[in-house]
mmCIF file of C-alpha atoms and ligand atoms in Angstrom:
data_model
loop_
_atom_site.group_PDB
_atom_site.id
_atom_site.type_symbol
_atom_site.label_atom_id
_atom_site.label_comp_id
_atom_site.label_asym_id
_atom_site.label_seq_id
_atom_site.Cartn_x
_atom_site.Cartn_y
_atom_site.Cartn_z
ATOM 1 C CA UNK A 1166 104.069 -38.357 91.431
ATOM 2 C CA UNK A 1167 101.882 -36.560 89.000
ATOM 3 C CA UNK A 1168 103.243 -32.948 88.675
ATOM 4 C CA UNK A 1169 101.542 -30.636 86.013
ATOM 5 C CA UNK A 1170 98.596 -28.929 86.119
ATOM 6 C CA UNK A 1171 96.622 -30.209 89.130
ATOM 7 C CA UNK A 1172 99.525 -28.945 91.132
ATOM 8 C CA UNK A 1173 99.703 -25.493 92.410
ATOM 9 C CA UNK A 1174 103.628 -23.816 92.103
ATOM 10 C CA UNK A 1175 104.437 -23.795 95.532
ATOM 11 C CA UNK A 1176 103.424 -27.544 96.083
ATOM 12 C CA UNK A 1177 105.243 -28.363 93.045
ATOM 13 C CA UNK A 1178 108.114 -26.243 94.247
ATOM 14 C CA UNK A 1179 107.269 -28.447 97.641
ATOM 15 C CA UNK A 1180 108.240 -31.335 96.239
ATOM 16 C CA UNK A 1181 111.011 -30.792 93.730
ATOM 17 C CA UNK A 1182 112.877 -29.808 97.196
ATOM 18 C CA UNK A 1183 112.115 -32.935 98.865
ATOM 19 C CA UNK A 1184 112.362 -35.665 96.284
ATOM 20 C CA UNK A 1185 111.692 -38.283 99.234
ATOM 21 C CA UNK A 1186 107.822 -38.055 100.983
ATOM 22 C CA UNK A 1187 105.584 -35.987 98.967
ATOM 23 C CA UNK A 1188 101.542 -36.655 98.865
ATOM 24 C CA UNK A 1189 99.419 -35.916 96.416
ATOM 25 C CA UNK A 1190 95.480 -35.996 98.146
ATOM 26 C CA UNK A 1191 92.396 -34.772 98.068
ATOM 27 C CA UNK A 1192 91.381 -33.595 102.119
ATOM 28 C CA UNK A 1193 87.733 -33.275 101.516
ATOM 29 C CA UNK A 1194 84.992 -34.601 99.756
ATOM 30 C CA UNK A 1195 83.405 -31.605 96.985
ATOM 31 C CA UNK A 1196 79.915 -30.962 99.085
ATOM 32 C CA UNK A 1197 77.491 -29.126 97.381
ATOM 33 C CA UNK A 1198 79.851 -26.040 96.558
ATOM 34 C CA UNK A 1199 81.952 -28.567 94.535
ATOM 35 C CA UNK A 1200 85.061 -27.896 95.739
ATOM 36 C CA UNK A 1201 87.915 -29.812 94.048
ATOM 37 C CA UNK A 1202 91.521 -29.962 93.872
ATOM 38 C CA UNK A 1203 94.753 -32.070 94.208
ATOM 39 C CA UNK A 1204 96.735 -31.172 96.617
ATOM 40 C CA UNK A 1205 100.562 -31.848 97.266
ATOM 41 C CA UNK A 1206 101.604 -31.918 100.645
ATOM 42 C CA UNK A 1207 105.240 -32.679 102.349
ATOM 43 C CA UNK A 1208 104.360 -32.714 105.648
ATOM 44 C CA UNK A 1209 102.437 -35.577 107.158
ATOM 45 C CA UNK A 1210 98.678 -34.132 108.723
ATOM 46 C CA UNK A 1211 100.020 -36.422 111.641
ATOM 47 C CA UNK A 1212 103.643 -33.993 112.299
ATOM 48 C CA UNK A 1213 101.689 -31.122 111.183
ATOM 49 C CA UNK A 1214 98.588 -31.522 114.146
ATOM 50 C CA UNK A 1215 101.032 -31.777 116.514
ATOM 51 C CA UNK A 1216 102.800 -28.799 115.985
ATOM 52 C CA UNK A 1217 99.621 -26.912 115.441
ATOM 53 C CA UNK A 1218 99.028 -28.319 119.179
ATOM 54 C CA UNK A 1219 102.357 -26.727 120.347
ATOM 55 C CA UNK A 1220 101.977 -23.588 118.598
ATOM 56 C CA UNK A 1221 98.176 -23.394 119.920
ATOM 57 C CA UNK A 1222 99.221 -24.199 123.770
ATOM 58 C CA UNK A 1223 101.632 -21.191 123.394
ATOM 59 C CA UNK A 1224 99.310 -18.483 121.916
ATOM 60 C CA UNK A 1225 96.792 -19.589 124.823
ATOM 61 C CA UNK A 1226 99.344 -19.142 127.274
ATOM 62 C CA UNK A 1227 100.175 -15.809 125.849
ATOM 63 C CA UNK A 1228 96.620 -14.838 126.456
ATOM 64 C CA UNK A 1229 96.401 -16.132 129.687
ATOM 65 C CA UNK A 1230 99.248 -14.707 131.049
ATOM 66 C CA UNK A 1231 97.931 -11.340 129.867
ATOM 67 C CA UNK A 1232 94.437 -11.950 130.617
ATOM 68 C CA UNK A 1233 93.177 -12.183 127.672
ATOM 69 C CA UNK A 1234 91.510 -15.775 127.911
ATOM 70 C CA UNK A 1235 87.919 -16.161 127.803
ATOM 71 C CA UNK A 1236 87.560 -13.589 130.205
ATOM 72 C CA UNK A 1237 83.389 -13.029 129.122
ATOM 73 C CA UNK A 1238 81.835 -16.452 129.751
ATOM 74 C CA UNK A 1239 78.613 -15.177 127.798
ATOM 75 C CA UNK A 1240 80.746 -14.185 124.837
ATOM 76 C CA UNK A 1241 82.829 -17.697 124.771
ATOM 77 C CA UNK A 1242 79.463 -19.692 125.531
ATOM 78 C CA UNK A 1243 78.424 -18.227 121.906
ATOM 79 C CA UNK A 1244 81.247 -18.399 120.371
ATOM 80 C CA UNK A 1245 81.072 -21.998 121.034
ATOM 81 C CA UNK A 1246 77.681 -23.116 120.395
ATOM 82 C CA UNK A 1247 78.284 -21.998 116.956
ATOM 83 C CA UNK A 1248 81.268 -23.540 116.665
ATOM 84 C CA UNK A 1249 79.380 -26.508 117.723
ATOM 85 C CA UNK A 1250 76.956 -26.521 115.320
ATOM 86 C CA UNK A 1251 79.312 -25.953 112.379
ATOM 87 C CA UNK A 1252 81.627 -28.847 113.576
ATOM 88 C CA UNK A 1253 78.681 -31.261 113.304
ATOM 89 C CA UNK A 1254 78.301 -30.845 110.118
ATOM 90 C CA UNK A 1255 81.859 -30.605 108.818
ATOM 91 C CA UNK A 1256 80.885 -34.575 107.786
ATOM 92 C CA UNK A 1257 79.957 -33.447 104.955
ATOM 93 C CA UNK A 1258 83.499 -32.635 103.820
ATOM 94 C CA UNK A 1259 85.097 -35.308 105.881
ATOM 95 C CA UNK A 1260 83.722 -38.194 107.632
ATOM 96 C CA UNK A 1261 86.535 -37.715 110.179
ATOM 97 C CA UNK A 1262 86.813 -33.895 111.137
ATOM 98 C CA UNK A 1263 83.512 -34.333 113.875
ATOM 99 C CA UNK A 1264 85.574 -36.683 115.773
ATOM 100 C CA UNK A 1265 88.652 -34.414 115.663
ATOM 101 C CA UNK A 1266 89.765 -32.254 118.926
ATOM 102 C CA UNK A 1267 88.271 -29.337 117.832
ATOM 103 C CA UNK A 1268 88.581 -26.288 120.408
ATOM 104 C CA UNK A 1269 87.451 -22.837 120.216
ATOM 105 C CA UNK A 1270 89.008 -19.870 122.572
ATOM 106 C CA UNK A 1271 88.241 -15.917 122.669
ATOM 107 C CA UNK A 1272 90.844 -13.716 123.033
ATOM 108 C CA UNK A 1273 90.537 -10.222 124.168
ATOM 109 C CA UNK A 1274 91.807 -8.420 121.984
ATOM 110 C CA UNK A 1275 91.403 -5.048 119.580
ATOM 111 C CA UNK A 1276 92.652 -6.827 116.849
ATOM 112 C CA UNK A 1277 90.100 -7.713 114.221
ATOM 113 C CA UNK A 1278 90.951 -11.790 113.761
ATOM 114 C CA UNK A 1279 90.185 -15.023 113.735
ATOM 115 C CA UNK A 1280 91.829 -17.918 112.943
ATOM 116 C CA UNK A 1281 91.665 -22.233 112.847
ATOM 117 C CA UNK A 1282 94.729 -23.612 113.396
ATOM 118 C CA UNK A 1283 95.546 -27.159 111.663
ATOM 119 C CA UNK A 1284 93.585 -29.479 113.489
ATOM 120 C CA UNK A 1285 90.631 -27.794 114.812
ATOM 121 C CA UNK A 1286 92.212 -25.317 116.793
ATOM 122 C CA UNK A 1287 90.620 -22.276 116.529
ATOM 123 C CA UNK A 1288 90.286 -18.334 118.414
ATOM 124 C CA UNK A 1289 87.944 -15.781 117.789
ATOM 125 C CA UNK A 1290 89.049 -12.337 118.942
ATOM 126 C CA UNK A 1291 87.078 -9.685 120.871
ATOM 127 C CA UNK A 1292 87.886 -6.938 118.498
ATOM 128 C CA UNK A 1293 86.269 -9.007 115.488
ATOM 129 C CA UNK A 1294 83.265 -9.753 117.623
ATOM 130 C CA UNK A 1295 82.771 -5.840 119.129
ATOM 131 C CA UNK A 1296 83.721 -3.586 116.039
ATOM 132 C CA UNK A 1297 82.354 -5.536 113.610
ATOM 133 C CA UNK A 1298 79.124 -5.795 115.604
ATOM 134 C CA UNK A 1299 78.436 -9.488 114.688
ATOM 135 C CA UNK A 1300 75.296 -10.974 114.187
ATOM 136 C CA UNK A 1301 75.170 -14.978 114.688
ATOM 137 C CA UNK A 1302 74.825 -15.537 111.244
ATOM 138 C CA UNK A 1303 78.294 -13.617 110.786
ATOM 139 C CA UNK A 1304 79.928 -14.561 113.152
ATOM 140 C CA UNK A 1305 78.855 -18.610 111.327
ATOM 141 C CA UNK A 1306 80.183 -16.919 108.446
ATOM 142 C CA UNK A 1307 83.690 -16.163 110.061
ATOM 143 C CA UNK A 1308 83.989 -19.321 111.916
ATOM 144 C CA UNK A 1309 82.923 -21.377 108.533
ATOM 145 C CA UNK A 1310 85.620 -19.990 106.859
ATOM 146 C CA UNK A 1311 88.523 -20.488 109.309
ATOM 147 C CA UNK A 1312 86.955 -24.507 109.432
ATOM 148 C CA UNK A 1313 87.187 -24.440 106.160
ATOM 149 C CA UNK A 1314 90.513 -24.002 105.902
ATOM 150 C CA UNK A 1315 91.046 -26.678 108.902
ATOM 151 C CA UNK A 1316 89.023 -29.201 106.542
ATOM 152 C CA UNK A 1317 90.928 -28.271 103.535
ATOM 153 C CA UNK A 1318 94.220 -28.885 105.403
ATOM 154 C CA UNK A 1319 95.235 -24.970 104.162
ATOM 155 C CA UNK A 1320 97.604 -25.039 106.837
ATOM 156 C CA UNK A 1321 99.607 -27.934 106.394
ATOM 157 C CA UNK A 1322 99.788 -27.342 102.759
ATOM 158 C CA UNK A 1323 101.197 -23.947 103.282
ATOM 159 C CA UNK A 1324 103.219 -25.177 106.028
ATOM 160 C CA UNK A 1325 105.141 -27.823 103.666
ATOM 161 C CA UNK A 1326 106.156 -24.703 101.237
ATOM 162 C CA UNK A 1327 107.310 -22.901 104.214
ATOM 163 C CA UNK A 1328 109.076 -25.473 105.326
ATOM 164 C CA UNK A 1329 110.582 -26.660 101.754
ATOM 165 C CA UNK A 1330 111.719 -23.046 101.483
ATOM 166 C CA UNK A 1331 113.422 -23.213 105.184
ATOM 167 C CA UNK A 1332 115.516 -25.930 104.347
ATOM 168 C CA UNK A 1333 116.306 -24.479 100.743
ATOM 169 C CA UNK A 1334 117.799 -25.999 97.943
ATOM 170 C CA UNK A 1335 119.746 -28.135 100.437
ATOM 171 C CA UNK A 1336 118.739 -31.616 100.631
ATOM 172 C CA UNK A 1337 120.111 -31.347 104.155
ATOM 173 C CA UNK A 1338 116.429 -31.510 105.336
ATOM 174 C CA UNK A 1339 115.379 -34.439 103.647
ATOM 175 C CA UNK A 1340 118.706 -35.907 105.661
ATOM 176 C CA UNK A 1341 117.538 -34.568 108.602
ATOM 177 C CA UNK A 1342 114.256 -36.333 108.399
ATOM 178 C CA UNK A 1343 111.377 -34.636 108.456
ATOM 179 C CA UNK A 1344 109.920 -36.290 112.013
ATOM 180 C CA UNK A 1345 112.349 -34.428 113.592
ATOM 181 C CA UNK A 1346 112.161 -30.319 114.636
ATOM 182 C CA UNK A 1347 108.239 -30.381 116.352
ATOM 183 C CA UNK A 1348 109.488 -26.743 118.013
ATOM 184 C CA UNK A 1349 110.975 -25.607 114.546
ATOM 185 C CA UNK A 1350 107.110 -26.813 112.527
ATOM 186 C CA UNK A 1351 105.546 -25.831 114.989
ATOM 187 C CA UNK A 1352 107.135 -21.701 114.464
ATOM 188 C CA UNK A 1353 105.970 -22.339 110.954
ATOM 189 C CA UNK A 1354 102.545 -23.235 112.026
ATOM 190 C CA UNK A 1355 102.248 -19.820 113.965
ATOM 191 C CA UNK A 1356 103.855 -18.225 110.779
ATOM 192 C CA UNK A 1357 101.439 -19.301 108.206
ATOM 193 C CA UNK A 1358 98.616 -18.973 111.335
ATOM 194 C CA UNK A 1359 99.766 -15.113 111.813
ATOM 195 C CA UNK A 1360 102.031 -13.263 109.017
ATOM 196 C CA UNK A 1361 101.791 -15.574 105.566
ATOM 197 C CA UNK A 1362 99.025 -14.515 103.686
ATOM 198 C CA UNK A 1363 96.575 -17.166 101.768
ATOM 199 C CA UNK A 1364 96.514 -17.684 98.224
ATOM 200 C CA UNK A 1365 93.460 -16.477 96.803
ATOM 201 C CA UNK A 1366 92.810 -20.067 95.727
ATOM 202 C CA UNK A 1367 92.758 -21.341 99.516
ATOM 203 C CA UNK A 1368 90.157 -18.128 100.359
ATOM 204 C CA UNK A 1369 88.245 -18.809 97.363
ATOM 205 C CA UNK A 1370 87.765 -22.602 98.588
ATOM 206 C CA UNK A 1371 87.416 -21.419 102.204
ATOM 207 C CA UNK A 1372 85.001 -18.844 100.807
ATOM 208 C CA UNK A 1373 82.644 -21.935 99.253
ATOM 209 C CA UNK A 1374 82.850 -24.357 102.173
ATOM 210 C CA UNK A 1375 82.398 -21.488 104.711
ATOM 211 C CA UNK A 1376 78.800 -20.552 103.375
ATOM 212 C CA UNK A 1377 77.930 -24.723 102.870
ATOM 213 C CA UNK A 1378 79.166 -25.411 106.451
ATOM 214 C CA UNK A 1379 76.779 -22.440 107.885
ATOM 215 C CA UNK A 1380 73.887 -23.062 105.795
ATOM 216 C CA UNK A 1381 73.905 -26.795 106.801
ATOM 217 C CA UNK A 1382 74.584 -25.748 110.621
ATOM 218 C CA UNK A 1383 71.288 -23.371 110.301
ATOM 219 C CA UNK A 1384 72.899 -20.372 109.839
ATOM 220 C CA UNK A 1385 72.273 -17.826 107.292
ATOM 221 C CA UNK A 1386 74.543 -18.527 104.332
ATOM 222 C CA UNK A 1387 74.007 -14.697 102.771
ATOM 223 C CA UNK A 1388 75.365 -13.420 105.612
ATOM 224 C CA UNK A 1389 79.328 -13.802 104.682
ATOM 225 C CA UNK A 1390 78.425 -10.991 101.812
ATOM 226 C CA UNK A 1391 77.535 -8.516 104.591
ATOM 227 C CA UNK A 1392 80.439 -9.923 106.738
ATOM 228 C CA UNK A 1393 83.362 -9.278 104.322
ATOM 229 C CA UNK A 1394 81.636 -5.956 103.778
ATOM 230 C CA UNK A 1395 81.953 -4.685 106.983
ATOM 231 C CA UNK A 1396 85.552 -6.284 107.348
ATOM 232 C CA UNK A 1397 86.651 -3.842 104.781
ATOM 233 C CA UNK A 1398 85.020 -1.111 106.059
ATOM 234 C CA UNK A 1399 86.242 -0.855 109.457
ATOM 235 C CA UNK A 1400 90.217 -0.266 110.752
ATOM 236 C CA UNK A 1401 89.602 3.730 109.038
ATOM 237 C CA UNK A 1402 93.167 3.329 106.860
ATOM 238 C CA UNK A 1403 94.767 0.500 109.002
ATOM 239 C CA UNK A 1404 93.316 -3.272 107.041
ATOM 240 C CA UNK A 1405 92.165 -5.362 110.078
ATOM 241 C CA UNK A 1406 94.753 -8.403 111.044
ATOM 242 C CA UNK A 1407 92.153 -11.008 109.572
ATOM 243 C CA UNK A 1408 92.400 -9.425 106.051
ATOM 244 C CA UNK A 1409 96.198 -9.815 106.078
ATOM 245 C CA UNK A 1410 95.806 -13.419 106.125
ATOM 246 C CA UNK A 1411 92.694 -13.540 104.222
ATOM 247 C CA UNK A 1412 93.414 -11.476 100.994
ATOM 248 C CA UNK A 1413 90.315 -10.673 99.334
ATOM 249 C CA UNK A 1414 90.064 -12.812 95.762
ATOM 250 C CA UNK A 1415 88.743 -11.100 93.214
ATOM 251 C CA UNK A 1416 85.137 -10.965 92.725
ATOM 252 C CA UNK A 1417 84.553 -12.098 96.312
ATOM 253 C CA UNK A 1418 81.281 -10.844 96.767
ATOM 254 C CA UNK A 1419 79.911 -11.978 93.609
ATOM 255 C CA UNK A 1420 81.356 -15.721 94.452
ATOM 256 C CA UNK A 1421 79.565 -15.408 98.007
ATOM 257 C CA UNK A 1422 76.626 -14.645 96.495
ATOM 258 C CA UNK A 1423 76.779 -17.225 93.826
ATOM 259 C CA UNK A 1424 77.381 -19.833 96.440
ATOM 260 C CA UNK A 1425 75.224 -19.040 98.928
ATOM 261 C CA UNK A 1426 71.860 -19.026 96.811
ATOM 262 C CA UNK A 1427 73.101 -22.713 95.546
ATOM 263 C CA UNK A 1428 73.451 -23.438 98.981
ATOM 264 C CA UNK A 1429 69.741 -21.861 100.199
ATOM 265 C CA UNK A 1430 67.949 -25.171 99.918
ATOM 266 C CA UNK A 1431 70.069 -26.764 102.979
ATOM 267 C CA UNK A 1432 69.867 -23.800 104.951
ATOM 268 C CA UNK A 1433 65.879 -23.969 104.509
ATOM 269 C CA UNK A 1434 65.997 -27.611 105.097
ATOM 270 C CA UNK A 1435 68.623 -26.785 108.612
ATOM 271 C CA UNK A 1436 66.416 -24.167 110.037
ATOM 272 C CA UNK A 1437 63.497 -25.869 109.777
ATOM 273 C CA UNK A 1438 64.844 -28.413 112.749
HETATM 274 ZN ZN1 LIG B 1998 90.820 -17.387 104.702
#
């Protein structure tokens, strides 16, 4: 294992803790945006899908038993043909991720949120949709973003610090095993899905592959700038749910910008078909 400099803290910290299976990969290829970084991961993408299956089957249960599932089928019929069109293009970070089980839900709901659970698994809530007023270009711009993070495998490297942390100094959990506890992963999944914040390094690299992934899908790549605008904006003193999760790095809007003009030529070359 190569610890030092390429490794963030908490993966380092990840693997200190569990001497036994740690990973050092790179998820995605760089795409235009040039996205690069080792990552160290403790949990295998195999035990950490599967959880993120559990923990998704249980949110859409909870919306369904409320309701709260898809109820507008013009709303989830545009929800998904942008998620669609930004899955078919996710080849360009991974040859693998178009032939993954992606699915996309909309919940009712007045949070403002959205979120891609390991996996593909993703939900796009009504209160994001209505108070933001989204146009399709933003709503690209959300959606890239949360893929990102799928692509990047976000989630199952914040899952293996979570889960390093849960079993503690102990090296009980490397006794354990760690093929065993689905139900127990698959709380951690919801955890880092719902109440952990990202590091600004994950939003950053979300950030960069969000605007690539619209502008290749046809969508406007500019229009995350007006997006993360309006996500501040609205709430009036209460942050919306989304931004929670998605701490704002600094210089955000001058990164989006940056990134989506280098990105302009493939979004001229996408609309264009
Ligand atoms: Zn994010």
């Amino acid at each position: 294992m190569k610890a030092g400099s390429v490794m963030s803290r908490g993966g380092l910290l990840a693997c200190v803790l569990a001497l036994a299976a740690c990973e050092t990969v790179q998820t995605t290829q760089p795409g235009t945006v040039g996205v690069e970084r080792k990552q160290s991961m403790l949990l295998s993408a195999a035990e950490v899908d599967k959880s993120a299956t559990i923990a998704y089957q249980q949110e859409l249960k909870k919306a369904s038993s409320k309701k709260a599932l898809n109820r507008d089928p013009a709303q989830v019929a545009r929800v998904r043909v942008i998620a669609l069109r930004l899955v078919n293009v996710t080849s360009a970070f991974r040859a693998d991720a178009p032939k993954w089980t992606w699915e996309t839900n909309v919940i009712t709901s007045s949070d403002v949120n959205a979120w891609c659970m390991p996996g593909g698994k993703m939900a796009v809530y009504t209160g994001l949709i209505e108070k933001l007023k989204v146009t399709d270009d933003e709503l690209a711009a959300v959606m890239g973003h949360e893929i990102a993070h799928a692509l990047r495998e976000h989630g199952r490297e914040r899952a293996s610090q979570a889960y390093a942390q849960a079993v503690g100094l102990s090296v009980v959990g490397a006794a354990l095993g760690l093929g065993q506890g689905s139900m127990q992963l698959a709380q951690i999944v919801t955890d880092v899905t719902f109440n952990l914040p990202n590091s600004r390094e994950h939003e950053v690299e979300a950030d960069r592959i969000g605007v690539e992934l619209a502008a290749r899908a046809g969508y406007d790549p500019r229009a995350a700038i007006a997006l993360w605008q309006k996500m501040g904006q609205v709430g009036g003193g209460a942050p919306p749910q989304f931004l929670s999760t998605h701490p704002s790095p600094q210089n955000r809007q001058k990164d989006l910008a940056e990134y989506a003009a280098r990105v302009m030529p493939l979004y001229e070359v996408a609309r264009k078909h």
